[in-house]
């Protein structure tokens, strides 16, 4: 795959009725990477499933979707959209372990984002308190859980950005790359240049102050 892609920002569907938090990954990004890294019949995991962009794309493409999501309303929205194959669990990715799902071939996910300037805990959907350092510890914990579900040789794809707030940038993408590299072999990043208007009311056409995002690529090593 090229290490630089240009994609058109957008979503296939409106948010489900009663929801206004636009946290979704553009479908085109998920589709592009699942096409590259999976084949029909593969099991695809998203431990931060949100409204189910990864899971529904996987299902559309003949893969089998497995996911975890913290917010009950989002879990219900995903269940409304998915067929009978696969599974979505309401719970915390911080407790994910290998007993939850059968071995998966690929994980495509976007963790909840954090910056230096906030002290709310993204892993409790910004309810409890935390620090940026503790957040990064939790990122590593979540990906250790992903490791327990992933088959040897499986691919982990992480959609993430750096975050600009005024004249300060939180290097979130680089910090996440660093911590997930402690769990999986890092195979580099793909830079996504976004065309189009982006999220309403947020700066940069991917939001978060920039017109590009990163898809980080990792591999779970095969056992010797
Ligand atoms: C960036 S969004 C993912 C959006 C998703 N890719 C989509 O297109 O809908 C991150 C998601 O992680 C969820 N989340 C936050 N803490 C979590 C946790 N501890 N375990 C599982 N999911 C969590 C949030 O509720 C949010 O839906």
PDB file of C-alpha atoms and ligand atoms in Angstrom:
ATOM      1  CA  UNK A   1       0.000   0.000   0.000  1.00  0.00           C
ATOM      2  CA  UNK A   2       1.168   3.571  -0.629  1.00  0.00           C
ATOM      3  CA  UNK A   3       2.270   5.417   2.496  1.00  0.00           C
ATOM      4  CA  UNK A   4       0.259   8.483   1.448  1.00  0.00           C
ATOM      5  CA  UNK A   5      -3.399   8.390   0.406  1.00  0.00           C
ATOM      6  CA  UNK A   6      -5.903  11.075  -0.509  1.00  0.00           C
ATOM      7  CA  UNK A   7      -9.488  10.282   0.465  1.00  0.00           C
ATOM      8  CA  UNK A   8     -12.777  12.180   0.374  1.00  0.00           C
ATOM      9  CA  UNK A   9     -14.127  12.888   3.861  1.00  0.00           C
ATOM     10  CA  UNK A  10     -17.674  11.691   4.539  1.00  0.00           C
ATOM     11  CA  UNK A  11     -19.983   9.070   6.018  1.00  0.00           C
ATOM     12  CA  UNK A  12     -22.244   6.648   4.165  1.00  0.00           C
ATOM     13  CA  UNK A  13     -25.131   7.066   6.626  1.00  0.00           C
ATOM     14  CA  UNK A  14     -26.472   9.748   8.983  1.00  0.00           C
ATOM     15  CA  UNK A  15     -25.933   9.254  12.712  1.00  0.00           C
ATOM     16  CA  UNK A  16     -28.612   7.016  14.255  1.00  0.00           C
ATOM     17  CA  UNK A  17     -31.721   8.874  15.547  1.00  0.00           C
ATOM     18  CA  UNK A  18     -31.168  10.484  18.956  1.00  0.00           C
ATOM     19  CA  UNK A  19     -27.375  10.733  18.582  1.00  0.00           C
ATOM     20  CA  UNK A  20     -25.419  13.903  17.816  1.00  0.00           C
ATOM     21  CA  UNK A  21     -21.817  13.012  18.775  1.00  0.00           C
ATOM     22  CA  UNK A  22     -19.964  12.749  15.493  1.00  0.00           C
ATOM     23  CA  UNK A  23     -17.071  10.517  16.490  1.00  0.00           C
ATOM     24  CA  UNK A  24     -17.203   8.253  13.456  1.00  0.00           C
ATOM     25  CA  UNK A  25     -14.350   7.161  11.216  1.00  0.00           C
ATOM     26  CA  UNK A  26     -15.089   7.808   7.523  1.00  0.00           C
ATOM     27  CA  UNK A  27     -16.265   4.537   5.950  1.00  0.00           C
ATOM     28  CA  UNK A  28     -13.900   4.972   3.007  1.00  0.00           C
ATOM     29  CA  UNK A  29     -10.888   4.740   5.327  1.00  0.00           C
ATOM     30  CA  UNK A  30     -12.060   1.490   6.905  1.00  0.00           C
ATOM     31  CA  UNK A  31     -12.966  -0.015   3.533  1.00  0.00           C
ATOM     32  CA  UNK A  32      -9.602   0.899   1.978  1.00  0.00           C
ATOM     33  CA  UNK A  33      -7.640  -0.777   4.784  1.00  0.00           C
ATOM     34  CA  UNK A  34      -9.863  -3.859   5.156  1.00  0.00           C
ATOM     35  CA  UNK A  35      -9.521  -4.373   1.402  1.00  0.00           C
ATOM     36  CA  UNK A  36      -5.750  -4.269   1.743  1.00  0.00           C
ATOM     37  CA  UNK A  37      -5.251  -6.316   4.900  1.00  0.00           C
ATOM     38  CA  UNK A  38      -8.124  -8.852   5.015  1.00  0.00           C
ATOM     39  CA  UNK A  39      -9.888 -11.381   2.808  1.00  0.00           C
ATOM     40  CA  UNK A  40     -13.527 -12.546   2.863  1.00  0.00           C
ATOM     41  CA  UNK A  41     -14.192 -14.782   5.860  1.00  0.00           C
ATOM     42  CA  UNK A  42     -11.579 -13.061   8.069  1.00  0.00           C
ATOM     43  CA  UNK A  43     -12.610 -12.028  11.580  1.00  0.00           C
ATOM     44  CA  UNK A  44     -12.299  -8.275  12.157  1.00  0.00           C
ATOM     45  CA  UNK A  45     -12.134  -6.738  15.651  1.00  0.00           C
ATOM     46  CA  UNK A  46     -12.888  -3.171  16.769  1.00  0.00           C
ATOM     47  CA  UNK A  47     -12.438  -2.716  20.559  1.00  0.00           C
ATOM     48  CA  UNK A  48     -13.683   0.913  20.346  1.00  0.00           C
ATOM     49  CA  UNK A  49     -16.582   0.209  18.041  1.00  0.00           C
ATOM     50  CA  UNK A  50     -18.422   3.557  18.342  1.00  0.00           C
ATOM     51  CA  UNK A  51     -21.385   3.497  15.960  1.00  0.00           C
ATOM     52  CA  UNK A  52     -20.006   0.448  14.176  1.00  0.00           C
ATOM     53  CA  UNK A  53     -18.260   1.828  11.084  1.00  0.00           C
ATOM     54  CA  UNK A  54     -15.598  -0.903  11.163  1.00  0.00           C
ATOM     55  CA  UNK A  55     -18.055  -3.655  12.010  1.00  0.00           C
ATOM     56  CA  UNK A  56     -20.605  -2.773   9.347  1.00  0.00           C
ATOM     57  CA  UNK A  57     -17.904  -2.294   6.688  1.00  0.00           C
ATOM     58  CA  UNK A  58     -16.467  -5.686   7.639  1.00  0.00           C
ATOM     59  CA  UNK A  59     -19.869  -7.320   7.326  1.00  0.00           C
ATOM     60  CA  UNK A  60     -20.578  -5.613   3.962  1.00  0.00           C
ATOM     61  CA  UNK A  61     -17.249  -6.932   2.706  1.00  0.00           C
ATOM     62  CA  UNK A  62     -17.922 -10.534   3.767  1.00  0.00           C
ATOM     63  CA  UNK A  63     -15.728 -10.441   6.891  1.00  0.00           C
ATOM     64  CA  UNK A  64     -17.014 -11.416  10.347  1.00  0.00           C
ATOM     65  CA  UNK A  65     -17.268  -8.478  12.813  1.00  0.00           C
ATOM     66  CA  UNK A  66     -16.424  -8.525  16.543  1.00  0.00           C
ATOM     67  CA  UNK A  67     -16.508  -5.397  18.687  1.00  0.00           C
ATOM     68  CA  UNK A  68     -16.548  -3.787  22.114  1.00  0.00           C
ATOM     69  CA  UNK A  69     -18.153  -0.446  22.952  1.00  0.00           C
ATOM     70  CA  UNK A  70     -18.501   1.375  26.279  1.00  0.00           C
ATOM     71  CA  UNK A  71     -21.630   3.448  25.545  1.00  0.00           C
ATOM     72  CA  UNK A  72     -24.853   1.365  25.743  1.00  0.00           C
ATOM     73  CA  UNK A  73     -26.691   3.585  23.226  1.00  0.00           C
ATOM     74  CA  UNK A  74     -23.962   3.028  20.644  1.00  0.00           C
ATOM     75  CA  UNK A  75     -23.992  -0.720  21.280  1.00  0.00           C
ATOM     76  CA  UNK A  76     -27.737  -0.738  20.605  1.00  0.00           C
ATOM     77  CA  UNK A  77     -27.214   1.295  17.415  1.00  0.00           C
ATOM     78  CA  UNK A  78     -24.624  -1.210  16.179  1.00  0.00           C
ATOM     79  CA  UNK A  79     -26.848  -4.184  16.989  1.00  0.00           C
ATOM     80  CA  UNK A  80     -29.608  -2.575  14.915  1.00  0.00           C
ATOM     81  CA  UNK A  81     -27.249  -2.422  11.940  1.00  0.00           C
ATOM     82  CA  UNK A  82     -25.487  -5.799  12.124  1.00  0.00           C
ATOM     83  CA  UNK A  83     -26.705  -9.207  11.019  1.00  0.00           C
ATOM     84  CA  UNK A  84     -26.343 -12.439  12.991  1.00  0.00           C
ATOM     85  CA  UNK A  85     -22.697 -13.242  12.343  1.00  0.00           C
ATOM     86  CA  UNK A  86     -20.104 -11.928  14.768  1.00  0.00           C
ATOM     87  CA  UNK A  87     -20.782 -10.141  18.051  1.00  0.00           C
ATOM     88  CA  UNK A  88     -20.684  -6.741  19.718  1.00  0.00           C
ATOM     89  CA  UNK A  89     -20.250  -6.588  23.499  1.00  0.00           C
ATOM     90  CA  UNK A  90     -21.063  -3.714  25.821  1.00  0.00           C
ATOM     91  CA  UNK A  91     -18.011  -3.299  28.047  1.00  0.00           C
ATOM     92  CA  UNK A  92     -14.579  -1.769  28.426  1.00  0.00           C
ATOM     93  CA  UNK A  93     -11.712  -2.528  26.088  1.00  0.00           C
ATOM     94  CA  UNK A  94      -9.494  -2.175  29.158  1.00  0.00           C
ATOM     95  CA  UNK A  95     -10.787  -5.598  30.237  1.00  0.00           C
ATOM     96  CA  UNK A  96     -10.734  -7.282  26.824  1.00  0.00           C
ATOM     97  CA  UNK A  97      -9.269 -10.775  26.941  1.00  0.00           C
ATOM     98  CA  UNK A  98      -8.911 -13.789  24.722  1.00  0.00           C
ATOM     99  CA  UNK A  99     -12.015 -15.498  26.118  1.00  0.00           C
ATOM    100  CA  UNK A 100     -14.339 -12.820  24.697  1.00  0.00           C
ATOM    101  CA  UNK A 101     -14.065 -13.651  20.995  1.00  0.00           C
ATOM    102  CA  UNK A 102     -12.568 -16.291  18.702  1.00  0.00           C
ATOM    103  CA  UNK A 103      -9.096 -15.423  17.318  1.00  0.00           C
ATOM    104  CA  UNK A 104      -9.339 -12.429  14.958  1.00  0.00           C
ATOM    105  CA  UNK A 105      -7.274 -11.802  11.839  1.00  0.00           C
ATOM    106  CA  UNK A 106      -7.331  -8.017  11.892  1.00  0.00           C
ATOM    107  CA  UNK A 107      -8.135  -5.146  14.244  1.00  0.00           C
ATOM    108  CA  UNK A 108      -9.157  -1.788  12.779  1.00  0.00           C
ATOM    109  CA  UNK A 109      -9.902   0.781  15.452  1.00  0.00           C
ATOM    110  CA  UNK A 110      -9.828   4.395  16.546  1.00  0.00           C
ATOM    111  CA  UNK A 111      -9.372   4.880  20.296  1.00  0.00           C
ATOM    112  CA  UNK A 112     -11.087   7.752  22.114  1.00  0.00           C
ATOM    113  CA  UNK A 113      -8.789  10.787  21.841  1.00  0.00           C
ATOM    114  CA  UNK A 114      -7.066  12.752  24.636  1.00  0.00           C
ATOM    115  CA  UNK A 115      -4.948  15.910  24.827  1.00  0.00           C
ATOM    116  CA  UNK A 116      -2.630  17.464  27.403  1.00  0.00           C
ATOM    117  CA  UNK A 117      -5.278  20.092  28.155  1.00  0.00           C
ATOM    118  CA  UNK A 118      -8.077  17.875  29.479  1.00  0.00           C
ATOM    119  CA  UNK A 119      -8.253  15.840  32.683  1.00  0.00           C
ATOM    120  CA  UNK A 120     -11.392  13.813  31.891  1.00  0.00           C
ATOM    121  CA  UNK A 121     -10.987  10.099  31.211  1.00  0.00           C
ATOM    122  CA  UNK A 122     -11.704   9.167  27.575  1.00  0.00           C
ATOM    123  CA  UNK A 123     -11.933   5.508  28.547  1.00  0.00           C
ATOM    124  CA  UNK A 124     -14.968   6.322  30.697  1.00  0.00           C
ATOM    125  CA  UNK A 125     -16.308   8.548  27.946  1.00  0.00           C
ATOM    126  CA  UNK A 126     -14.900  11.696  29.587  1.00  0.00           C
ATOM    127  CA  UNK A 127     -16.701  11.118  32.909  1.00  0.00           C
ATOM    128  CA  UNK A 128     -13.942  10.129  35.367  1.00  0.00           C
ATOM    129  CA  UNK A 129     -10.633  11.961  35.765  1.00  0.00           C
ATOM    130  CA  UNK A 130      -7.231  11.008  34.425  1.00  0.00           C
ATOM    131  CA  UNK A 131      -3.942  12.447  33.203  1.00  0.00           C
ATOM    132  CA  UNK A 132      -2.426  12.233  29.736  1.00  0.00           C
ATOM    133  CA  UNK A 133       0.222   9.816  31.108  1.00  0.00           C
ATOM    134  CA  UNK A 134      -2.427   7.539  32.634  1.00  0.00           C
ATOM    135  CA  UNK A 135      -4.375   7.689  29.376  1.00  0.00           C
ATOM    136  CA  UNK A 136      -1.329   6.390  27.479  1.00  0.00           C
ATOM    137  CA  UNK A 137      -0.966   3.577  30.045  1.00  0.00           C
ATOM    138  CA  UNK A 138      -4.613   2.681  29.338  1.00  0.00           C
ATOM    139  CA  UNK A 139      -3.959   2.725  25.577  1.00  0.00           C
ATOM    140  CA  UNK A 140      -1.238   0.141  26.111  1.00  0.00           C
ATOM    141  CA  UNK A 141      -3.523  -1.947  28.348  1.00  0.00           C
ATOM    142  CA  UNK A 142      -6.281  -1.947  25.724  1.00  0.00           C
ATOM    143  CA  UNK A 143      -3.897  -3.073  22.998  1.00  0.00           C
ATOM    144  CA  UNK A 144      -2.548  -5.844  25.252  1.00  0.00           C
ATOM    145  CA  UNK A 145      -6.186  -7.011  25.342  1.00  0.00           C
ATOM    146  CA  UNK A 146      -6.324  -6.797  21.540  1.00  0.00           C
ATOM    147  CA  UNK A 147      -3.186  -8.935  21.425  1.00  0.00           C
ATOM    148  CA  UNK A 148      -4.929 -11.660  23.437  1.00  0.00           C
ATOM    149  CA  UNK A 149      -7.702 -11.844  20.814  1.00  0.00           C
ATOM    150  CA  UNK A 150      -5.558 -11.489  17.687  1.00  0.00           C
ATOM    151  CA  UNK A 151      -4.254 -14.525  15.793  1.00  0.00           C
ATOM    152  CA  UNK A 152      -0.482 -14.740  15.200  1.00  0.00           C
ATOM    153  CA  UNK A 153       0.373 -12.772  12.050  1.00  0.00           C
ATOM    154  CA  UNK A 154      -2.729 -10.600  12.531  1.00  0.00           C
ATOM    155  CA  UNK A 155      -2.726  -6.921  11.594  1.00  0.00           C
ATOM    156  CA  UNK A 156      -3.610  -3.980  13.846  1.00  0.00           C
ATOM    157  CA  UNK A 157      -4.658  -0.734  12.151  1.00  0.00           C
ATOM    158  CA  UNK A 158      -5.106   2.398  14.280  1.00  0.00           C
ATOM    159  CA  UNK A 159      -6.828   5.548  12.991  1.00  0.00           C
ATOM    160  CA  UNK A 160      -5.429   8.471  15.013  1.00  0.00           C
ATOM    161  CA  UNK A 161      -4.420  12.142  14.743  1.00  0.00           C
ATOM    162  CA  UNK A 162      -2.192  14.707  16.378  1.00  0.00           C
ATOM    163  CA  UNK A 163      -4.377  17.392  17.976  1.00  0.00           C
ATOM    164  CA  UNK A 164      -3.838  21.129  17.522  1.00  0.00           C
ATOM    165  CA  UNK A 165      -5.395  23.456  20.117  1.00  0.00           C
ATOM    166  CA  UNK A 166      -4.403  27.072  19.397  1.00  0.00           C
ATOM    167  CA  UNK A 167      -0.608  27.151  19.279  1.00  0.00           C
ATOM    168  CA  UNK A 168      -0.196  23.835  21.122  1.00  0.00           C
ATOM    169  CA  UNK A 169      -0.124  20.410  19.500  1.00  0.00           C
ATOM    170  CA  UNK A 170      -0.580  17.153  21.429  1.00  0.00           C
ATOM    171  CA  UNK A 171       1.414  14.529  19.479  1.00  0.00           C
ATOM    172  CA  UNK A 172      -1.282  11.951  20.152  1.00  0.00           C
ATOM    173  CA  UNK A 173      -0.640   9.902  16.999  1.00  0.00           C
ATOM    174  CA  UNK A 174       3.070   9.664  17.782  1.00  0.00           C
ATOM    175  CA  UNK A 175       2.489   8.827  21.474  1.00  0.00           C
ATOM    176  CA  UNK A 176      -0.061   6.136  20.586  1.00  0.00           C
ATOM    177  CA  UNK A 177       2.372   4.705  18.013  1.00  0.00           C
ATOM    178  CA  UNK A 178       5.035   4.565  20.704  1.00  0.00           C
ATOM    179  CA  UNK A 179       2.845   2.753  23.263  1.00  0.00           C
ATOM    180  CA  UNK A 180       1.244   0.291  20.829  1.00  0.00           C
ATOM    181  CA  UNK A 181       4.769  -0.519  19.580  1.00  0.00           C
ATOM    182  CA  UNK A 182       5.421  -1.985  23.031  1.00  0.00           C
ATOM    183  CA  UNK A 183       2.724  -4.577  22.259  1.00  0.00           C
ATOM    184  CA  UNK A 184       3.010  -5.228  18.496  1.00  0.00           C
ATOM    185  CA  UNK A 185       5.659  -4.882  15.805  1.00  0.00           C
ATOM    186  CA  UNK A 186       5.247  -1.418  14.246  1.00  0.00           C
ATOM    187  CA  UNK A 187       5.174  -1.547  10.455  1.00  0.00           C
ATOM    188  CA  UNK A 188       4.924   2.218   9.867  1.00  0.00           C
ATOM    189  CA  UNK A 189       2.188   4.723   9.157  1.00  0.00           C
ATOM    190  CA  UNK A 190       0.031   5.713   6.211  1.00  0.00           C
ATOM    191  CA  UNK A 191      -0.665   9.445   6.010  1.00  0.00           C
ATOM    192  CA  UNK A 192      -4.224  10.189   4.920  1.00  0.00           C
ATOM    193  CA  UNK A 193      -4.823  13.554   3.263  1.00  0.00           C
ATOM    194  CA  UNK A 194      -8.488  14.475   3.585  1.00  0.00           C
ATOM    195  CA  UNK A 195     -10.461  16.291   0.921  1.00  0.00           C
ATOM    196  CA  UNK A 196     -13.851  17.834   1.627  1.00  0.00           C
ATOM    197  CA  UNK A 197     -15.354  19.805   4.489  1.00  0.00           C
ATOM    198  CA  UNK A 198     -14.653  17.532   7.469  1.00  0.00           C
ATOM    199  CA  UNK A 199     -16.500  17.569  10.780  1.00  0.00           C
ATOM    200  CA  UNK A 200     -18.858  20.472  11.417  1.00  0.00           C
ATOM    201  CA  UNK A 201     -17.520  22.993  13.918  1.00  0.00           C
ATOM    202  CA  UNK A 202     -14.049  21.487  14.278  1.00  0.00           C
ATOM    203  CA  UNK A 203     -10.881  22.926  12.738  1.00  0.00           C
ATOM    204  CA  UNK A 204      -9.062  21.139   9.915  1.00  0.00           C
ATOM    205  CA  UNK A 205     -10.998  18.964   7.536  1.00  0.00           C
ATOM    206  CA  UNK A 206     -10.424  15.860   9.649  1.00  0.00           C
ATOM    207  CA  UNK A 207     -11.186  17.907  12.768  1.00  0.00           C
ATOM    208  CA  UNK A 208      -8.477  18.280  15.421  1.00  0.00           C
ATOM    209  CA  UNK A 209      -6.696  21.080  13.549  1.00  0.00           C
ATOM    210  CA  UNK A 210      -5.211  19.243  10.595  1.00  0.00           C
ATOM    211  CA  UNK A 211      -6.151  18.155   7.090  1.00  0.00           C
ATOM    212  CA  UNK A 212      -4.487  14.784   7.502  1.00  0.00           C
ATOM    213  CA  UNK A 213      -4.670  11.789   9.811  1.00  0.00           C
ATOM    214  CA  UNK A 214      -2.602   8.658  10.279  1.00  0.00           C
ATOM    215  CA  UNK A 215      -3.364   5.000   9.985  1.00  0.00           C
ATOM    216  CA  UNK A 216      -0.740   3.194  12.072  1.00  0.00           C
ATOM    217  CA  UNK A 217       0.039  -0.356  10.965  1.00  0.00           C
ATOM    218  CA  UNK A 218       1.211  -3.081  13.371  1.00  0.00           C
ATOM    219  CA  UNK A 219       1.617  -6.834  13.203  1.00  0.00           C
ATOM    220  CA  UNK A 220       1.353  -9.524  15.850  1.00  0.00           C
ATOM    221  CA  UNK A 221       4.442 -11.622  15.280  1.00  0.00           C
ATOM    222  CA  UNK A 222       3.982 -15.278  14.349  1.00  0.00           C
ATOM    223  CA  UNK A 223       5.258 -17.653  17.014  1.00  0.00           C
ATOM    224  CA  UNK A 224       8.696 -19.111  16.222  1.00  0.00           C
TER     225      UNK A 224
HETATM  226  C1  LIG B   1     -13.172   7.518  18.175  1.00  0.00           C
HETATM  227  S1  LIG B   1     -14.598   6.678  18.711  1.00  0.00           S
HETATM  228  C2  LIG B   1     -14.671   5.327  17.571  1.00  0.00           C
HETATM  229  C3  LIG B   1     -15.611   5.615  16.447  1.00  0.00           C
HETATM  230  C4  LIG B   1     -15.821   4.452  15.519  1.00  0.00           C
HETATM  231  N1  LIG B   1     -14.622   4.164  14.761  1.00  0.00           N
HETATM  232  C5  LIG B   1     -16.968   4.767  14.567  1.00  0.00           C
HETATM  233  O1  LIG B   1     -16.733   4.980  13.388  1.00  0.00           O
HETATM  234  O2  LIG B   1     -18.108   4.898  15.048  1.00  0.00           O
HETATM  235  C6  LIG B   1     -14.081   5.888  20.170  1.00  0.00           C
HETATM  236  C7  LIG B   1     -15.157   5.054  20.831  1.00  0.00           C
HETATM  237  O3  LIG B   1     -14.581   4.382  21.957  1.00  0.00           O
HETATM  238  C8  LIG B   1     -15.583   4.275  22.930  1.00  0.00           C
HETATM  239  N2  LIG B   1     -14.948   3.992  24.228  1.00  0.00           N
HETATM  240  C9  LIG B   1     -14.489   4.862  25.153  1.00  0.00           C
HETATM  241  N3  LIG B   1     -13.960   4.205  26.193  1.00  0.00           N
HETATM  242  C10 LIG B   1     -14.091   2.885  25.921  1.00  0.00           C
HETATM  243  C11 LIG B   1     -13.729   1.703  26.624  1.00  0.00           C
HETATM  244  N4  LIG B   1     -13.145   1.764  27.826  1.00  0.00           N
HETATM  245  N5  LIG B   1     -14.010   0.521  26.047  1.00  0.00           N
HETATM  246  C12 LIG B   1     -14.626   0.453  24.834  1.00  0.00           C
HETATM  247  N6  LIG B   1     -15.002   1.537  24.136  1.00  0.00           N
HETATM  248  C13 LIG B   1     -14.729   2.744  24.665  1.00  0.00           C
HETATM  249  C14 LIG B   1     -16.313   5.598  22.874  1.00  0.00           C
HETATM  250  O4  LIG B   1     -17.604   5.492  23.456  1.00  0.00           O
HETATM  251  C15 LIG B   1     -16.339   5.856  21.371  1.00  0.00           C
HETATM  252  O5  LIG B   1     -17.535   5.375  20.812  1.00  0.00           O
END
